[in-house]
Amino acid sequence: MDSIRIVGGVPLSGTIHISGAKNAALPLMTCGLLTDERLVLSNVAKLADLATMADLLAQHGLAVEPEGRTLSIGGRITNTEAPYDIVRKMRASFLVLGPLLARCREARVSLPGGCEIGTRPVDLHLNGLESMGAVMKLEAGYINATAPTGLHGANIVFPFVSVGATENLLMAATLADGVTTLKNAAREPEISDLVRCLTAMGAKIKGIGTDTLVIEGVKTLHGANHAILPDRIETGTYACAAAITGGNLLLENARAEDLGAVLASLQEAGVVVTPEGNGFRVARANGLHGVDVMTEPFPGFPTDMQAQFMALMAVAEGASMVTETIFENRFMHVPELNRMGARINAHGSSAIIRGVPKLSGAPVMATDLRASVSLVLAGLAAQGETTISRVYHLDRGYEAVEQKLAACGARIERVA
Ligand code: EPZ
């Protein structure tokens, strides 16, 4: 298993080009199931999770052809089963359920099971599809879903915001018979990107960017070309890298409007954000001071930025409080950061951080995708050497992380 070795203390300076969003690419790839025609996605990042999704679609019978940063997906579905050994590796695999039901009126998809950050049930996905006429049976850890007379429109109100459930039902509704309304739908930029792609494929969807999506089912969808939006979490992560090292980075191909809450908190902590070119520049003015954040569905502070912001707060002046409202166990980075000299006290869904002048390098272990990158941020700022093990977590969501950081002066290398 690879590790990443960092010798901290270098203020980063230079330019980082932001890649296409992982959490948009995953549902966008499953759109390939909604038509036999060719769907061409561009600005596709090179990420382990996207390779896993490509394997999943290939075993459904689709031809998935990567060409640089373009991915073309076409062909007919020949298998409607999504096997446990793929779904357990990546929860987003569950997003094939809606499209398979909409096209083939049947699907056998393994339940994703939990992961490091929580149990992560899929009841909202299943209840919504049932209200659209699907019959669900749980057998041996698999959902056996059928829709003998096809899916029909329904009025669905989500009891709480779910990105995945919104995506699964949105895709299923595009080919259902009649009109589907999704109320309390997720409003993440990745959902809007999915709506744009589905519309280009011929879907009839109203309410993009709002919490109410109205989808009028059509008979078939056709192929399309779609450019994936920049990854706002990668953007926010490198903004924190500039802030935590006292550096100055230009984030290219980055959309500040997708990161409003994060940039507001960074500015409140003393970070300067200036629009520049097709992105923005992030630099630290003087000192950093503690700022409280609470994670919320978009447009609130994203849970996927919680660990990174906590690493930054670990070296801010004064205290800050971070409250995680989306997942029940997303503080795995806390003990690792504390081993580097941070003073963080997690209690239930909140953590109190008392800033320290300096962190010190240490051997630490990655546990989940965003926790692992928060350790990279801490290592970049720490005095001395940090070695992060189990970096396969990192490779799921960050393309060429050591290359992008090394190009800005970081002393970082991958150790086999
Ligand atoms: C998506 O996961 C993202 N993944 C996550 O990013 C992100 O943290 C999350 O949305 C929240 O923004 C992808 O887009 C591939 P949810 P998802 O359904 O769709 C509960 C990363 O680091 N819930 O919005 O699985 C669930 O347990 C990953 O890139 C139910 O109870 O998230 C969680 O507590 C991590 N029942 C909350 O809702 C359901 O049927 C939000 O989950 C569905 C969800």
mmCIF file of C-alpha atoms in Angstrom, residues 30-39 54-65 72-81 99-100 103-104 220-221:
data_model
loop_
_atom_site.group_PDB
_atom_site.id
_atom_site.type_symbol
_atom_site.label_atom_id
_atom_site.label_comp_id
_atom_site.label_asym_id
_atom_site.label_seq_id
_atom_site.Cartn_x
_atom_site.Cartn_y
_atom_site.Cartn_z
ATOM 1 C CA THR A 30 -24.899 6.226 -14.982
ATOM 2 C CA CYS A 31 -26.850 8.382 -17.493
ATOM 3 C CA GLY A 32 -25.194 6.114 -20.083
ATOM 4 C CA LEU A 33 -27.733 3.478 -18.998
ATOM 5 C CA LEU A 34 -30.636 5.757 -19.987
ATOM 6 C CA THR A 35 -29.986 5.524 -23.746
ATOM 7 C CA ASP A 36 -28.431 3.116 -26.251
ATOM 8 C CA GLU A 37 -26.920 6.111 -28.030
ATOM 9 C CA ARG A 38 -23.478 7.528 -27.277
ATOM 10 C CA LEU A 39 -23.054 9.794 -24.254
ATOM 11 C CA ALA A 54 -16.614 2.310 -15.564
ATOM 12 C CA ASP A 55 -16.162 -1.344 -14.533
ATOM 13 C CA LEU A 56 -19.702 -1.432 -13.182
ATOM 14 C CA LEU A 57 -21.201 -0.011 -16.396
ATOM 15 C CA ALA A 58 -19.101 -2.381 -18.504
ATOM 16 C CA GLN A 59 -20.503 -5.407 -16.670
ATOM 17 C CA HIS A 60 -23.981 -4.043 -17.410
ATOM 18 C CA GLY A 61 -23.017 -4.374 -21.103
ATOM 19 C CA LEU A 62 -22.079 -0.783 -21.956
ATOM 20 C CA ALA A 63 -18.946 0.153 -23.916
ATOM 21 C CA VAL A 64 -17.030 2.676 -21.800
ATOM 22 C CA GLU A 65 -14.166 4.218 -23.771
ATOM 23 C CA SER A 72 -17.676 7.972 -24.246
ATOM 24 C CA ILE A 73 -20.352 5.550 -23.087
ATOM 25 C CA GLY A 74 -22.671 3.622 -25.396
ATOM 26 C CA GLY A 75 -24.208 0.255 -26.153
ATOM 27 C CA ARG A 76 -27.060 -1.829 -24.872
ATOM 28 C CA ILE A 77 -27.710 -3.122 -21.364
ATOM 29 C CA THR A 78 -27.181 -6.884 -21.284
ATOM 30 C CA ASN A 79 -27.109 -7.432 -17.502
ATOM 31 C CA THR A 80 -29.276 -5.769 -14.862
ATOM 32 C CA GLU A 81 -27.336 -6.955 -11.817
ATOM 33 C CA PRO A 99 -31.786 4.033 -14.614
ATOM 34 C CA LEU A 100 -31.945 0.195 -14.794
ATOM 35 C CA ARG A 103 -35.023 1.180 -18.967
ATOM 36 C CA CYS A 104 -35.367 -2.547 -18.166
ATOM 37 C CA THR A 220 -36.651 7.701 -24.970
ATOM 38 C CA LEU A 221 -33.542 9.750 -24.365
#
